CSV table of C-alpha atoms in Angstrom, one decimal:
chain,number,residue,atom,x,y,z
G,1,MET,CA,-12.3,25.8,33.8
G,2,ASN,CA,-8.8,27.2,33.8
G,3,PRO,CA,-7.2,26.5,30.4
G,4,HIS,CA,-3.8,26.7,32.0
G,5,LYS,CA,-4.5,24.2,34.6
G,6,PRO,CA,-2.0,21.3,34.5
G,7,ARG,CA,-3.3,18.0,33.1
G,8,THR,CA,-4.5,15.7,35.8
G,9,LYS,CA,-1.9,13.1,36.6
G,10,GLY,CA,-2.7,9.9,34.8
G,11,ALA,CA,-5.0,11.5,32.3
G,12,ARG,CA,-4.9,9.9,28.8
G,13,VAL,CA,-3.1,11.9,26.1
G,14,PRO,CA,-4.8,11.4,22.7
G,15,LYS,CA,-2.7,9.8,20.1
G,16,PRO,CA,-1.7,12.1,17.2
G,17,PHE,CA,-4.0,11.6,14.2
G,18,ALA,CA,-2.8,8.8,11.9
G,19,SER,CA,0.8,9.6,10.8
G,20,SER,CA,0.5,13.4,11.2
G,21,ALA,CA,3.2,13.5,13.9
G,22,ASP,CA,5.6,11.3,11.9
G,23,LEU,CA,7.8,14.0,10.6
G,24,SER,CA,11.3,12.5,10.8
G,25,ASP,CA,13.0,11.6,7.5
G,26,LYS,CA,13.5,8.0,6.6
G,27,THR,CA,16.8,6.6,5.2
G,28,PRO,CA,16.3,5.2,1.7
G,29,THR,CA,18.2,2.1,0.6
G,30,LEU,CA,18.5,1.1,-3.0
G,31,GLU,CA,19.1,-2.6,-3.7
G,32,VAL,CA,20.1,-4.2,-7.0
G,33,LEU,CA,18.1,-7.5,-7.0
G,34,ALA,CA,19.3,-8.8,-10.3
G,35,ASP,CA,20.9,-7.3,-13.4
G,36,GLY,CA,18.9,-4.2,-14.1
G,37,VAL,CA,16.3,-4.8,-11.4
G,38,TYR,CA,16.1,-2.2,-8.6
G,39,ALA,CA,14.2,-1.6,-5.4
G,40,LEU,CA,14.2,1.4,-3.1
G,41,THR,CA,13.0,0.9,0.4
G,42,ALA,CA,12.8,3.5,3.2
G,43,GLU,CA,12.2,2.1,6.7
G,44,GLY,CA,8.6,1.5,6.3
G,45,ASP,CA,7.8,4.3,3.8
G,46,PRO,CA,6.2,3.2,0.4
G,47,ASN,CA,8.6,1.1,-1.7
G,48,VAL,CA,9.3,1.7,-5.4
G,49,GLY,CA,11.2,-0.2,-8.1
G,50,ALA,CA,12.5,-0.2,-11.6
G,51,ILE,CA,13.3,-2.8,-14.2
G,52,GLU,CA,15.6,-2.2,-17.2
G,53,GLY,CA,14.6,-3.3,-20.7
G,54,GLU,CA,17.1,-3.5,-23.5
G,55,ASP,CA,16.8,0.2,-24.2
G,56,PHE,CA,14.1,1.5,-21.8
G,57,LEU,CA,12.9,1.4,-18.2
G,58,VAL,CA,9.8,0.2,-16.5
G,59,CYS,CA,9.1,2.0,-13.2
G,60,PHE,CA,6.9,0.5,-10.5
G,61,GLU,CA,4.9,2.9,-8.3
G,62,ALA,CA,5.0,6.7,-8.5
G,63,LEU,CA,5.2,8.0,-4.9
G,64,ALA,CA,3.0,10.8,-3.6
G,65,THR,CA,4.3,13.9,-5.4
G,66,PRO,CA,6.5,14.7,-8.4
G,67,VAL,CA,9.1,16.2,-6.1
G,68,ALA,CA,9.3,13.0,-4.1
G,69,ALA,CA,9.4,11.0,-7.3
G,70,ARG,CA,12.3,13.1,-8.6
G,71,ASP,CA,14.3,12.3,-5.5
G,72,TRP,CA,13.9,8.6,-6.3
G,73,LEU,CA,14.8,9.1,-9.9
G,74,MET,CA,18.0,10.9,-9.0
G,75,VAL,CA,19.1,7.8,-7.1
G,76,LEU,CA,18.1,5.5,-10.0
G,77,ARG,CA,20.0,7.7,-12.5
G,78,ALA,CA,23.3,6.7,-10.8
G,79,TYR,CA,22.7,3.2,-12.2
G,80,THR,CA,21.0,3.8,-15.6
G,81,ASP,CA,20.2,6.6,-18.0
G,82,LYS,CA,17.7,4.6,-20.1
G,83,PRO,CA,14.4,6.5,-20.8
G,84,ILE,CA,11.3,5.6,-18.9
G,85,ARG,CA,8.8,4.0,-21.3
G,86,TYR,CA,6.4,2.5,-18.8
G,87,LEU,CA,5.1,3.4,-15.3
G,88,VAL,CA,3.2,0.7,-13.6
G,89,LEU,CA,0.8,1.5,-10.8
G,90,SER,CA,-0.1,-1.3,-8.4
G,91,HIS,CA,-3.4,0.4,-7.3
G,92,TYR,CA,-5.1,3.8,-6.9
G,93,HIS,CA,-4.0,5.2,-3.6
G,94,ALA,CA,-2.6,8.7,-3.7
G,95,VAL,CA,0.8,7.9,-2.2
G,96,ARG,CA,1.3,5.4,-5.1
G,97,THR,CA,0.1,7.5,-8.0
G,98,LEU,CA,0.3,11.3,-7.7
G,99,GLY,CA,4.0,11.6,-8.4
G,100,ALA,CA,3.5,10.2,-11.9
G,101,SER,CA,4.2,13.3,-13.9
G,102,ALA,CA,7.9,13.3,-12.8
G,103,PHE,CA,8.5,10.0,-14.8
G,104,GLY,CA,7.6,11.3,-18.2
G,105,ALA,CA,6.5,7.8,-19.2
G,106,ARG,CA,4.8,7.3,-22.5
G,107,THR,CA,2.5,4.7,-21.0
G,108,ILE,CA,1.0,4.4,-17.5
G,109,ILE,CA,-0.4,1.0,-16.8
G,110,ALA,CA,-2.9,-0.1,-14.2
G,111,HIS,CA,-5.8,-2.5,-13.7
G,112,ASP,CA,-9.2,-1.7,-15.2
G,113,ARG,CA,-10.6,-1.3,-11.7
G,114,THR,CA,-7.9,1.0,-10.6
G,115,ARG,CA,-8.8,3.5,-13.3
G,116,ALA,CA,-12.5,3.2,-12.3
G,117,LEU,CA,-11.5,3.8,-8.6
G,118,ILE,CA,-9.5,6.9,-9.5
G,119,ALA,CA,-12.6,8.3,-11.3
G,120,GLU,CA,-14.9,7.3,-8.5
G,121,ARG,CA,-12.9,8.4,-5.4
G,122,GLY,CA,-9.5,9.7,-6.4
G,123,LYS,CA,-10.0,13.2,-5.3
G,124,GLN,CA,-11.3,12.2,-1.9
G,125,ASP,CA,-8.5,9.7,-1.4
G,126,TRP,CA,-6.0,12.5,-2.2
G,127,GLU,CA,-7.5,14.7,0.5
G,128,SER,CA,-7.6,11.8,2.9
G,129,GLU,CA,-4.0,10.6,2.5
G,130,LEU,CA,-2.5,14.1,2.5
G,131,GLY,CA,-4.2,14.6,5.9
G,132,ARG,CA,-3.0,11.2,7.3
G,133,MET,CA,0.5,11.2,6.0
G,134,PRO,CA,1.7,14.8,5.3
G,135,ARG,CA,5.4,14.0,5.4
G,136,LEU,CA,5.1,11.7,2.3
G,137,PHE,CA,3.6,14.6,0.3
G,138,LYS,CA,6.8,16.5,-0.4
G,139,ASN,CA,5.8,19.8,-1.9
G,140,PRO,CA,2.2,18.9,-2.6
G,141,GLY,CA,1.8,21.9,-4.8
G,142,SER,CA,3.8,20.1,-7.4
G,143,ILE,CA,1.0,17.6,-8.1
G,144,PRO,CA,-0.7,18.6,-11.3
G,145,GLY,CA,-3.8,16.6,-10.7
G,146,LEU,CA,-5.1,13.0,-10.6
G,147,THR,CA,-3.0,10.4,-12.4
G,148,TRP,CA,-4.9,8.7,-15.2
G,149,PRO,CA,-3.6,5.3,-16.6
G,150,THR,CA,-3.3,5.2,-20.4
G,151,VAL,CA,-3.4,1.4,-20.6
G,152,THR,CA,-5.5,-0.9,-18.4
G,153,PHE,CA,-6.1,-4.6,-18.4
G,154,SER,CA,-8.3,-7.1,-16.6
G,155,ARG,CA,-6.2,-10.3,-16.0
G,156,THR,CA,-2.6,-10.2,-17.3
G,157,LEU,CA,-0.3,-8.0,-19.5
G,158,SER,CA,3.3,-8.8,-20.5
G,159,ILE,CA,6.0,-6.4,-21.4
G,160,ASP,CA,8.8,-7.8,-23.6
G,161,LEU,CA,12.0,-6.3,-22.1
G,162,GLY,CA,14.0,-7.0,-25.2
G,163,GLY,CA,17.3,-8.8,-25.8
G,164,ASP,CA,17.9,-11.6,-23.4
G,165,ARG,CA,16.1,-9.9,-20.5
G,166,GLY,CA,12.9,-11.9,-20.8
G,167,GLU,CA,9.4,-10.5,-20.0
G,168,LEU,CA,7.8,-8.6,-17.2
G,169,ASP,CA,4.4,-10.1,-16.4
G,170,LEU,CA,1.8,-7.9,-14.8
G,171,ALA,CA,-1.1,-9.8,-13.1
G,172,TYR,CA,-4.3,-9.3,-11.3
G,173,CYS,CA,-4.4,-11.9,-8.4
G,174,GLY,CA,-7.8,-11.0,-7.1
G,175,ARG,CA,-9.4,-8.6,-4.7
G,176,GLY,CA,-7.2,-7.7,-1.8
G,177,HIS,CA,-5.7,-4.4,-0.5
G,178,THR,CA,-8.1,-2.8,-3.0
G,179,GLU,CA,-10.3,-4.3,-5.8
G,180,GLY,CA,-7.7,-3.4,-8.4
G,181,ASP,CA,-4.2,-4.4,-7.1
G,182,ILE,CA,-1.7,-5.9,-9.5
G,183,VAL,CA,1.7,-7.5,-9.1
G,184,ALA,CA,4.8,-7.3,-11.4
G,185,TRP,CA,6.6,-10.6,-11.8
G,186,LEU,CA,10.0,-11.3,-13.5
G,187,PRO,CA,10.0,-15.1,-14.1
G,188,ARG,CA,13.5,-15.2,-15.4
G,189,GLN,CA,15.0,-13.3,-12.4
G,190,ARG,CA,12.3,-14.7,-10.0
G,191,VAL,CA,11.7,-11.2,-8.5
G,192,LEU,CA,8.2,-10.2,-7.5
G,193,PHE,CA,7.0,-6.6,-6.9
G,194,ALA,CA,3.9,-7.3,-4.9
G,195,GLY,CA,2.7,-3.8,-4.1
G,196,ASP,CA,0.6,-3.6,-0.9
G,197,LEU,CA,-0.8,-7.2,-1.3
G,198,VAL,CA,2.2,-8.2,0.8
G,199,GLU,CA,4.1,-6.2,3.5
G,200,THR,CA,7.4,-7.2,4.8
G,201,GLN,CA,7.4,-6.3,8.5
G,202,ALA,CA,5.1,-3.4,8.1
G,203,ALA,CA,1.5,-3.1,9.2
G,204,LEU,CA,-1.3,-3.7,6.7
G,205,TYR,CA,-3.6,-0.9,5.6
G,206,THR,CA,-6.9,-2.6,4.9
G,207,GLY,CA,-9.3,0.4,4.9
G,208,ASP,CA,-10.2,-0.3,1.2
G,209,ALA,CA,-9.8,-4.1,1.4
G,210,PHE,CA,-11.6,-7.3,0.7
G,211,HIS,CA,-10.2,-9.1,3.7
G,212,ARG,CA,-11.5,-12.7,3.1
G,213,ASP,CA,-10.6,-12.7,-0.6
G,214,TRP,CA,-7.2,-11.2,0.2
G,215,ALA,CA,-6.4,-13.8,3.0
G,216,GLY,CA,-7.6,-16.6,0.7
G,217,GLU,CA,-7.4,-17.0,-3.0
G,218,THR,CA,-5.5,-13.7,-3.7
G,219,LEU,CA,-2.5,-14.6,-1.4
G,220,GLU,CA,-2.7,-18.2,-2.7
G,221,HIS,CA,-2.2,-16.8,-6.2
G,222,VAL,CA,0.7,-14.6,-5.0
G,223,ALA,CA,2.3,-17.5,-3.2
G,224,GLY,CA,2.1,-19.6,-6.3
G,225,LEU,CA,4.7,-17.4,-8.0
G,226,PRO,CA,8.1,-19.0,-7.2
G,227,ALA,CA,9.7,-15.7,-6.1
G,228,GLU,CA,13.2,-15.7,-4.7
G,229,ALA,CA,13.0,-12.0,-3.9
G,230,LEU,CA,9.9,-10.1,-3.0
G,231,VAL,CA,9.4,-6.3,-2.8
G,232,GLY,CA,6.3,-5.6,-0.7
G,233,GLY,CA,4.5,-2.3,-0.5
G,234,ARG,CA,6.5,-1.3,2.6
G,235,GLY,CA,9.4,-2.8,4.6
G,236,ALA,CA,12.6,-4.5,3.7
G,237,VAL,CA,13.0,-6.7,0.6
G,238,ALA,CA,12.4,-10.4,1.3
G,239,HIS,CA,15.4,-12.4,0.1
G,240,GLY,CA,15.2,-16.1,-0.5
G,241,ARG,CA,12.3,-18.5,-0.5
G,242,ASP,CA,12.1,-18.7,3.3
G,243,GLU,CA,11.8,-14.9,3.7
G,244,VAL,CA,9.3,-14.7,0.8
G,245,ARG,CA,7.1,-17.3,2.4
G,246,ALA,CA,7.4,-15.6,5.8
G,247,ALA,CA,6.3,-12.2,4.3
G,248,ILE,CA,3.3,-13.8,2.7
G,249,GLY,CA,2.6,-15.8,5.9
G,250,GLN,CA,2.8,-12.7,8.1
G,251,THR,CA,0.4,-10.8,5.8
G,252,ARG,CA,-2.1,-13.7,5.9
G,253,ASP,CA,-1.8,-14.0,9.7
G,254,PHE,CA,-2.5,-10.3,10.2
G,255,LEU,CA,-5.7,-10.6,8.1
G,256,ASP,CA,-6.7,-13.9,9.7
G,257,VAL,CA,-6.4,-12.5,13.2
G,258,MET,CA,-8.5,-9.4,12.2
G,259,ILE,CA,-11.2,-11.6,10.7
G,260,ARG,CA,-11.3,-13.9,13.7
G,261,GLU,CA,-11.5,-11.2,16.3
G,262,VAL,CA,-14.0,-9.0,14.6
G,263,THR,CA,-16.2,-12.0,13.8
G,264,ALA,CA,-16.1,-13.0,17.4
G,265,VAL,CA,-17.2,-9.6,18.6
G,266,LYS,CA,-20.0,-9.5,16.1
G,267,LYS,CA,-21.3,-12.9,17.2
G,268,ARG,CA,-21.5,-11.8,20.8
G,269,GLY,CA,-23.3,-8.6,20.0
G,270,GLY,CA,-20.4,-6.2,20.6
G,271,ALA,CA,-19.9,-2.8,19.0
G,272,LEU,CA,-17.2,-1.4,16.6
G,273,LYS,CA,-15.2,-0.1,19.5
G,274,ASP,CA,-15.2,-3.5,21.1
G,275,ALA,CA,-13.9,-5.0,17.8
G,276,PHE,CA,-11.1,-2.5,17.6
G,277,GLN,CA,-10.0,-3.2,21.1
G,278,ALA,CA,-10.1,-6.9,20.5
G,279,VAL,CA,-8.0,-6.7,17.3
G,280,HIS,CA,-5.6,-4.3,18.8
G,281,GLY,CA,-5.0,-6.6,21.8
G,282,ALA,CA,-4.6,-9.6,19.5
G,283,LEU,CA,-2.2,-8.0,17.0
G,284,ALA,CA,-0.1,-5.6,19.1
G,285,PRO,CA,2.1,-8.2,20.8
G,286,GLN,CA,3.5,-9.3,17.5
G,287,TYR,CA,2.9,-6.5,15.1
G,288,GLY,CA,2.5,-3.3,17.3
G,289,GLY,CA,6.1,-2.2,16.7
G,290,TRP,CA,5.8,-2.3,12.9
G,291,PRO,CA,5.6,0.9,10.8
G,292,ILE,CA,2.1,2.6,10.7
G,293,PHE,CA,0.4,0.0,13.0
G,294,GLU,CA,-1.4,2.5,15.1
G,295,HIS,CA,-2.1,4.7,12.1
G,296,CYS,CA,-3.8,1.9,10.1
G,297,LEU,CA,-5.7,-0.1,12.6
G,298,PRO,CA,-8.8,2.1,13.2
G,299,PHE,CA,-9.4,2.3,9.4
G,300,ASP,CA,-8.7,-1.4,9.0
G,301,VAL,CA,-11.2,-2.5,11.6
G,302,SER,CA,-13.8,0.0,10.4
G,303,ARG,CA,-13.7,-1.4,6.9
G,304,LEU,CA,-13.8,-5.1,8.1
G,305,TRP,CA,-16.7,-4.3,10.4
G,306,ASP,CA,-18.6,-2.9,7.3
G,307,GLU,CA,-17.6,-5.9,5.2
G,308,LEU,CA,-18.9,-8.4,7.8
G,309,ASN,CA,-22.1,-6.4,7.9
G,310,GLY,CA,-22.6,-6.9,4.2
G,311,VAL,CA,-21.1,-3.6,2.9
G,312,GLU,CA,-19.6,-5.2,-0.3
G,313,ARG,CA,-17.5,-2.2,-1.5
G,314,PRO,CA,-15.5,0.0,0.8
G,315,ARG,CA,-17.0,3.3,1.7
G,316,ILE,CA,-15.1,6.3,0.4
G,317,TRP,CA,-12.6,7.8,2.9
G,318,THR,CA,-12.6,11.6,3.2
G,319,GLY,CA,-10.7,13.9,5.6
G,320,GLU,CA,-13.9,14.3,7.6
G,321,ARG,CA,-14.6,10.6,7.8
G,322,ASP,CA,-11.0,9.8,8.7
G,323,ARG,CA,-11.2,12.1,11.8
G,324,GLN,CA,-14.6,10.7,12.8
G,325,VAL,CA,-13.3,7.1,12.8
G,326,TRP,CA,-10.1,8.1,14.5
G,327,SER,CA,-11.9,9.9,17.3
G,328,GLU,CA,-14.3,7.0,17.8
G,329,LEU,CA,-11.7,4.3,18.0
G,330,GLN,CA,-8.2,5.6,18.6
G,331,ASP,CA,-8.6,8.7,20.9
């Protein structure tokens, strides 16, 4: 075979692996959601936030590397010079945790299960996410190692912000995006940092999810918080009750469609590839243009297929397994 022979007309060109070809910088936007409440979004890249206490800061999410985190902190420092006392991690994924050393926080807070997941699969997840999303790992050599929470909790934890600022309530709403996701709720300001339990016009990553719990009681719990602004894991901030309800509704619909389509394929005796094609066909018309849709879907369907086959806890993703699933479903 001539290696220089032109590709046959009409031959299918394999899709680039995950987000490996997404190398263009995104434009960050900082929004002040209330007095001393900040959110940084970036066109579908992971969102981060910060909340001012009377004489300290609470930061929400850490980004993928200390260098990337320092870029965010330079933006934040134009608004406040208060020291960072707390860093809150919504869950264990590498793009949310590995930049933690840049914050210099006295206390790093996460759910009990998040700490356990870091111990169980943090190293493999780091390898996996670096391969899938290399652009987010700005100067990966700056990462000193896995991030370990110093304080964990099982249901709720509140931080007194001091003065007249009220409290920041951290809550576990149930299994969802992972088995350890938490949200950060400001009842006085009615601002909710939902992490990846809700996405605002960005595709869901469900490769480590509990789909039925997430679409059911977990999102019901999130929806029960009377938020007037919601910062999801990715995408624009949802402003006002209507936008908040829409963001939660879109997240639930994405999950419901996946569950419906994969269940139907299983019932008729189809294979994993059939399930992927059915889900892609059902979701793409509405959600296909959203950030990381093509990247996420093979891993999403693979996990849901396992779940419906009785695999209770997600299998650990590695760089090798990522490529195998991608080749089977997306190439």
